[in-house]
Amino acid sequence: MKSRLDPLSMAAMAVTVVAVSATAPLTAAASASPLAMAFWRNCLGFAVLGPFLLVLRRREVVRVTRGERGLLRREQWWPLVFGFLAATTLALHFAAFMTSTRLTSVAMSTALVATQPLWQALIAAAQGAWLPRRAWMGLALSVAGAAAAGGLDIRSGGTALLGDLLALVGAVAQAGYTALSERSRADVSTPLYSTFTSLVCGMELLVVCLLAHIPLTGFDRSTQLSLLGLLVLPQILGLGSLNFALGRTSATVMSVLLLLETPVAALAAWWFMGQGIKPATLPGLVLIIVGVTVVVTNGVQQTTEQRGRHRRTRVSAPATVPYTPQAMPAPRRSAFPDFTERDPRVEWAAHTVDTSPTVTLTYHGSGAFDTLLLRRPQVGEGEPGLDGPAGPPVHLLPVRQVRCPALVPEQVRHADGGSSVHRSTEY
């Protein structure tokens, strides 16, 4: 995608970074329980954005409710299970991250949660993907930065160390949410899947709050303003400006820009809450940001297993699938010969299921509506595809050049001496 860094795009990027950075300061400034804040954030987000997203995909919702897409077929049970697990990891992310903002500084909490791409890369490597050497260097830099930044908390212990650990748990949970979402949303669009995960995540947090006897009402004015800020800034402005910016720039650029959340959130906490940053933690925070940037910019390459051994192969999709003219096949007994085995387009179509790379952009600021998958082109609703559920497989037949019949004038003489002109066909 070609980037267009016009003033409107740069304004959208700035709004995205500022809106997402407001998550940790608003949570830390509230006086209610972090679990209650997490529940109301999902509940308000679902109440405001859920109907809007469902309207955009109303045809898909009607099909799912009528069972025309077979959402609950036997082969769809596993994706449904993965969807529930993804929503559970998202609830764990909210609970851990929003609690860590109360126990440690805003800068440490946002910096450690921003390591989510590192854990996502490790999960991909465990699943068989290949990490470039520079990505491993970025992982090492981030680990060293986390150890250096958390050195004071490790020596002092107490709530600050617990907050750092919870921030890391939130990063791992967010990476797990992304990995599970890729396994579960193969047949569901992003708006419908986001609404589903938000609903399940809110219900799970509600059950936890009820079991733990956490009050969900009677908040003071500062908490109410914080909840309103979480709804307006990260949920609405953050998501809207992010989607607008992604249409004009690449996902890698946005992933790197979202790393600015750490310094912006720390500046907001210092300005509004008087929460400063310890000078000893600054080198570690810088190393974390640099390491995550290296990992994000290098990416993950998919691998395939061939002949019983794991070989590192990179599959690159050509801009257009070339077609080599084939010779006329020998006559066969069948009246309908099959030429699909010699068509290179069909051979290329076989690689779009397992070897197509997936680029994922996520951020913890917008909640359940933040999963944007840039996958292979999806088949539209009601359109047949090679592997889509909307119709049977389509076999691409080779195009053969056939010489059209030409009309040749021919003069014929009759027995009575006259003549006439006829047109005969010649192939």
XYZ file of C-alpha atoms in Angstrom:
427
model
C 0.000 0.000 0.000
C 1.360 3.358 -0.960
C 1.529 5.818 1.882
C 0.039 9.257 1.440
C 1.407 11.458 4.179
C -0.891 14.391 3.571
C -1.943 16.657 6.466
C -5.198 14.747 6.973
C -3.393 11.411 7.333
C -0.861 12.844 9.756
C -3.684 14.345 11.818
C -5.402 10.942 11.959
C -2.158 9.307 13.137
C -1.705 11.940 15.834
C -5.283 11.511 17.056
C -4.803 7.726 17.169
C -1.645 7.939 19.282
C -3.103 10.509 21.694
C -6.422 8.670 22.067
C -4.777 5.310 22.751
C -2.287 6.882 25.181
C -5.132 8.122 27.371
C -6.033 4.561 28.463
C -3.543 4.137 31.299
C -3.812 7.661 32.817
C -7.621 7.551 32.829
C -7.611 4.142 34.497
C -5.048 5.174 37.094
C -6.967 8.386 37.915
C -10.224 6.548 38.727
C -11.067 5.349 42.225
C -13.232 2.349 41.301
C -11.953 -1.223 41.113
C -9.961 -1.972 37.944
C -12.181 -4.985 37.262
C -15.267 -2.782 37.446
C -13.587 -0.304 35.098
C -12.792 -3.121 32.674
C -16.396 -4.348 32.747
C -17.916 -0.935 32.128
C -15.442 -0.198 29.386
C -16.495 -3.323 27.455
C -20.157 -2.791 28.280
C -20.194 0.821 27.093
C -18.141 -0.033 24.020
C -20.521 -2.815 23.075
C -23.586 -0.648 23.690
C -22.272 2.165 21.487
C -20.257 0.430 18.761
C -21.957 -2.968 18.710
C -25.228 -1.911 17.023
C -23.329 0.335 14.612
C -21.045 -2.518 13.526
C -23.958 -4.946 13.289
C -25.788 -2.562 10.968
C -22.787 -2.534 8.646
C -22.941 -6.347 8.425
C -26.679 -6.838 8.682
C -26.801 -9.307 5.788
C -24.212 -11.492 7.459
C -26.073 -11.317 10.774
C -29.296 -12.434 9.071
C -27.533 -15.369 7.464
C -25.934 -16.447 10.708
C -29.196 -16.231 12.646
C -30.986 -18.238 9.951
C -28.224 -20.822 9.873
C -27.585 -20.407 6.145
C -23.832 -20.207 6.679
C -23.799 -23.248 8.928
C -22.101 -21.448 11.793
C -22.786 -24.357 14.148
C -21.841 -27.190 11.835
C -19.585 -29.878 13.210
C -16.507 -28.396 11.547
C -17.321 -24.993 13.063
C -17.284 -26.080 16.688
C -13.520 -25.666 17.017
C -13.516 -22.080 15.671
C -16.322 -21.315 18.125
C -14.253 -22.748 20.981
C -11.256 -20.683 19.902
C -13.501 -17.613 19.830
C -14.521 -18.156 23.472
C -10.880 -18.689 24.443
C -9.905 -15.491 22.625
C -12.574 -13.537 24.510
C -11.318 -15.037 27.771
C -7.740 -13.964 27.074
C -9.034 -10.495 26.208
C -10.800 -10.309 29.569
C -7.554 -11.391 31.244
C -5.707 -8.666 29.356
C -8.089 -5.967 30.541
C -8.026 -7.185 34.133
C -4.224 -7.440 34.286
C -3.384 -4.244 32.415
C -5.893 -1.989 34.151
C -4.858 -3.345 37.546
C -1.174 -2.763 36.791
C -1.810 0.954 36.241
C -2.756 1.234 39.927
C 0.229 -0.717 41.278
C 3.101 0.672 39.205
C 3.782 3.818 37.238
C 1.918 4.589 34.035
C 5.188 4.628 32.072
C 6.216 1.144 33.236
C 2.743 -0.282 32.695
C 2.381 0.999 29.124
C 5.968 0.084 28.206
C 5.603 -3.504 29.394
C 2.179 -3.947 27.783
C 3.651 -2.582 24.546
C 5.823 -5.722 24.362
C 2.809 -7.587 22.959
C 4.425 -7.908 19.460
C 7.369 -9.729 21.069
C 5.141 -12.384 22.613
C 3.145 -12.617 19.417
C 6.359 -13.289 17.498
C 7.354 -15.996 19.973
C 3.932 -17.643 19.615
C 4.313 -17.566 15.840
C 7.780 -19.102 16.135
C 6.369 -21.878 18.321
C 3.768 -22.545 15.612
C 6.447 -23.034 12.958
C 7.119 -19.531 11.662
C 10.630 -18.307 11.039
C 11.940 -15.213 12.818
C 14.649 -13.219 11.038
C 17.901 -12.595 12.835
C 17.074 -8.926 13.372
C 13.813 -9.891 15.034
C 15.720 -12.004 17.560
C 18.013 -9.027 18.162
C 14.948 -6.874 18.848
C 13.669 -9.481 21.301
C 16.987 -9.436 23.129
C 16.996 -5.626 23.312
C 13.470 -5.558 24.706
C 14.246 -8.183 27.354
C 17.339 -6.259 28.400
C 15.335 -3.032 28.521
C 12.587 -4.613 30.619
C 15.164 -5.964 33.058
C 16.893 -2.594 33.288
C 13.664 -0.607 33.683
C 12.259 -2.979 36.279
C 15.485 -3.243 38.247
C 14.364 -0.771 40.893
C 11.001 -2.499 41.287
C 12.706 -5.886 41.558
C 15.012 -4.661 44.325
C 12.265 -2.878 46.225
C 9.538 -5.491 45.654
C 6.029 -4.800 46.878
C 3.194 -3.534 44.752
C 5.418 -2.015 42.054
C 6.896 -5.413 41.176
C 3.425 -6.953 41.150
C 2.263 -4.213 38.800
C 5.148 -4.935 36.412
C 4.310 -8.637 36.390
C 0.640 -7.906 35.732
C 1.595 -5.646 32.816
C 3.608 -8.497 31.302
C 0.647 -10.845 31.836
C -1.523 -8.335 29.991
C 0.924 -8.300 27.066
C 1.011 -12.101 26.873
C -2.790 -12.257 27.094
C -3.137 -9.754 24.249
C -0.752 -11.815 22.104
C -2.768 -14.930 22.913
C -5.957 -13.105 21.949
C -4.460 -12.297 18.548
C -3.256 -15.860 17.947
C -6.584 -17.397 18.963
C -8.526 -14.875 16.869
C -6.633 -15.942 13.766
C -7.762 -19.529 14.417
C -11.390 -18.711 15.139
C -12.532 -16.010 12.724
C -12.014 -17.785 9.393
C -15.717 -17.584 8.439
C -16.814 -14.416 10.260
C -16.150 -10.787 9.399
C -14.203 -8.478 11.695
C -17.204 -6.366 12.876
C -19.278 -9.408 13.798
C -16.351 -11.145 15.472
C -15.421 -8.023 17.431
C -18.992 -7.662 18.671
C -19.057 -11.315 19.714
C -15.755 -11.145 21.630
C -16.758 -7.881 23.299
C -20.024 -9.404 24.504
C -18.362 -12.564 25.847
C -15.547 -10.553 27.454
C -18.021 -8.252 29.218
C -20.104 -11.167 30.489
C -17.023 -12.901 31.899
C -15.892 -9.739 33.670
C -19.402 -9.292 35.046
C -19.331 -12.804 36.523
C -15.933 -12.139 38.123
C -17.137 -8.869 39.639
C -20.260 -10.521 41.042
C -18.311 -13.431 42.531
C -15.743 -11.074 44.077
C -18.489 -8.728 45.381
C -17.005 -5.764 43.505
C -19.431 -2.814 43.389
C -20.450 -1.787 39.889
C -22.382 1.366 40.778
C -22.089 4.361 43.093
C -18.915 5.781 41.518
C -17.657 9.265 42.277
C -17.412 11.997 39.693
C -13.757 11.345 38.787
C -14.499 7.688 38.004
C -17.499 8.634 35.883
C -15.394 11.097 33.920
C -12.697 8.449 33.474
C -15.223 5.971 32.081
C -16.567 8.615 29.723
C -13.010 9.379 28.606
C -12.290 5.674 27.991
C -15.386 5.447 25.821
C -14.773 8.609 23.795
C -10.980 8.542 23.394
C -9.701 4.972 22.849
C -12.984 3.287 21.910
C -14.436 5.814 19.440
C -11.737 8.280 18.399
C -8.904 5.753 18.609
C -10.657 3.113 16.546
C -12.092 5.539 13.988
C -8.858 7.410 13.369
C -6.895 4.143 13.225
C -9.171 2.720 10.527
C -8.943 5.978 8.583
C -5.149 6.058 8.830
C -4.812 2.417 7.773
C -6.551 3.273 4.518
C -3.808 5.787 3.710
C -0.656 4.233 5.157
C 0.801 0.814 5.945
C 0.158 -1.320 9.024
C 3.875 -1.355 9.861
C 3.999 2.433 10.074
C 0.988 2.472 12.375
C 2.456 -0.292 14.551
C 5.627 1.737 15.057
C 3.698 4.948 15.732
C 1.588 3.217 18.377
C 4.792 2.610 20.334
C 4.731 6.331 21.084
C 1.965 5.504 23.548
C 4.547 4.995 26.297
C 6.095 8.498 26.286
C 2.744 10.205 25.588
C 1.019 8.313 28.434
C 3.921 9.098 30.782
C 3.729 12.793 29.864
C -0.054 12.818 30.455
C 0.376 11.118 33.858
C 3.006 13.693 34.838
C 0.892 16.641 33.650
C -2.471 15.638 35.154
C -1.487 13.380 38.060
C 1.968 14.633 39.020
C 3.421 11.159 38.441
C 7.064 11.477 37.462
C 9.459 9.044 35.786
C 12.494 7.767 37.653
C 15.683 8.676 35.754
C 17.097 5.186 36.330
C 14.255 3.628 34.303
C 14.660 5.822 31.225
C 17.396 3.713 29.478
C 15.344 0.567 29.963
C 12.187 2.172 28.576
C 14.094 3.374 25.513
C 15.511 -0.131 24.939
C 12.017 -1.635 25.118
C 10.695 0.757 22.484
C 13.706 0.209 20.202
C 13.473 -3.580 20.511
C 9.763 -3.672 19.748
C 10.331 -1.389 16.756
C 12.941 -3.778 15.362
C 10.590 -6.747 15.756
C 7.636 -4.946 14.179
C 9.600 -3.707 11.166
C 11.188 -7.101 10.408
C 8.060 -9.220 10.713
C 7.603 -12.986 10.697
C 8.043 -15.296 7.732
C 5.862 -18.385 7.325
C 7.460 -21.820 6.860
C 6.315 -25.047 5.320
C 7.201 -28.630 6.113
C 8.489 -30.643 3.166
C 9.521 -34.302 3.036
C 9.378 -34.810 6.766
C 11.749 -31.939 7.552
C 11.091 -28.290 8.389
C 12.526 -26.228 5.577
C 12.502 -22.474 5.536
C 10.752 -21.431 2.351
C 9.324 -18.064 1.538
C 6.302 -17.863 -0.720
C 5.788 -14.598 -2.556
C 2.615 -13.945 -4.487
C 3.154 -12.527 -7.990
C 1.278 -9.450 -9.017
C -0.490 -11.405 -11.764
C -0.567 -15.157 -12.172
C 1.233 -15.912 -15.440
C -0.408 -18.229 -17.930
C 1.659 -20.318 -20.318
C -0.217 -21.463 -23.430
C -0.602 -25.222 -23.424
C -0.524 -27.513 -26.389
C -3.700 -29.142 -27.564
C -4.217 -32.361 -25.603
C -4.502 -35.703 -27.322
C -8.055 -36.941 -27.981
C -9.521 -38.842 -25.083
C -12.524 -41.067 -24.757
C -14.240 -38.735 -22.337
C -16.454 -36.149 -23.967
C -15.443 -33.549 -21.340
C -11.654 -33.639 -20.870
C -10.225 -32.083 -17.708
C -7.434 -29.563 -18.274
C -7.258 -28.153 -14.739
C -4.244 -30.218 -13.717
C -2.048 -28.383 -16.239
C -3.339 -24.923 -15.429
C -0.721 -22.958 -13.379
C -3.449 -20.763 -11.893
C -4.947 -23.774 -10.138
C -1.487 -24.737 -8.819
C -1.056 -21.236 -7.397
C -4.514 -21.359 -5.801
C -3.389 -24.359 -3.759
C -0.870 -22.137 -1.913
C -3.417 -19.572 -0.683
C -4.637 -21.652 2.271
C -1.559 -22.480 4.323
C 1.299 -20.400 2.975
C -0.362 -17.020 2.695
C 1.214 -14.642 5.235
C -0.923 -12.846 7.779
C -0.176 -9.351 9.027
C -1.886 -8.451 12.268
C -2.179 -5.010 13.816
C -3.500 -4.876 17.363
C -3.298 -2.448 20.213
C -4.664 -2.688 23.718
C -6.210 0.748 23.748
C -9.400 0.064 21.798
C -10.477 -3.140 23.473
C -12.358 -5.830 21.633
C -12.701 -3.770 18.478
C -8.982 -3.564 17.736
C -8.269 -6.712 15.717
C -7.535 -5.752 12.121
C -6.345 -8.674 10.044
C -4.760 -8.019 6.667
C -5.115 -11.509 5.258
C -5.506 -12.886 1.772
C -8.449 -11.430 -0.194
C -11.689 -12.734 1.273
C -14.530 -13.963 -0.932
C -17.475 -11.602 -0.820
C -20.889 -12.541 0.441
C -22.835 -14.709 -1.957
C -19.839 -15.085 -4.273
C -18.240 -18.451 -5.005
C -14.586 -18.923 -4.183
C -11.861 -21.509 -4.217
C -12.239 -22.315 -0.542
C -15.115 -20.088 0.604
C -18.259 -21.438 2.185
C -20.539 -19.524 -0.162
C -20.294 -21.961 -3.095
C -18.585 -24.997 -4.578
C -14.971 -24.889 -5.750
C -14.416 -23.107 -9.024
C -12.088 -24.823 -11.504
C -10.238 -22.388 -13.718
C -10.075 -23.752 -17.264
C -7.349 -22.687 -19.685
C -8.289 -20.305 -22.415
C -7.597 -21.701 -25.873
C -7.440 -19.639 -29.018
C -9.956 -20.896 -31.577
C -10.020 -19.565 -35.093
C -13.447 -18.273 -35.812
C -15.096 -19.403 -39.094
C -14.685 -17.029 -41.967
C -17.382 -16.462 -44.526
C -15.948 -17.025 -48.036
C -18.019 -15.970 -51.076
C -18.348 -18.660 -53.748
C -19.941 -18.329 -57.168
C -22.040 -21.327 -58.330
C -23.277 -21.791 -61.897
C -26.657 -23.421 -62.455
C -27.688 -25.759 -65.274
C -29.806 -23.106 -66.947
C -26.796 -20.884 -67.460
C -27.470 -18.559 -64.545
C -25.243 -18.030 -61.516
C -25.654 -17.145 -57.865
C -23.354 -16.310 -54.965
C -23.304 -18.549 -51.877
C -21.293 -18.183 -48.675
C -19.535 -21.223 -47.364
C -17.684 -21.585 -44.071
C -13.984 -22.395 -43.971
C -12.090 -23.237 -40.731
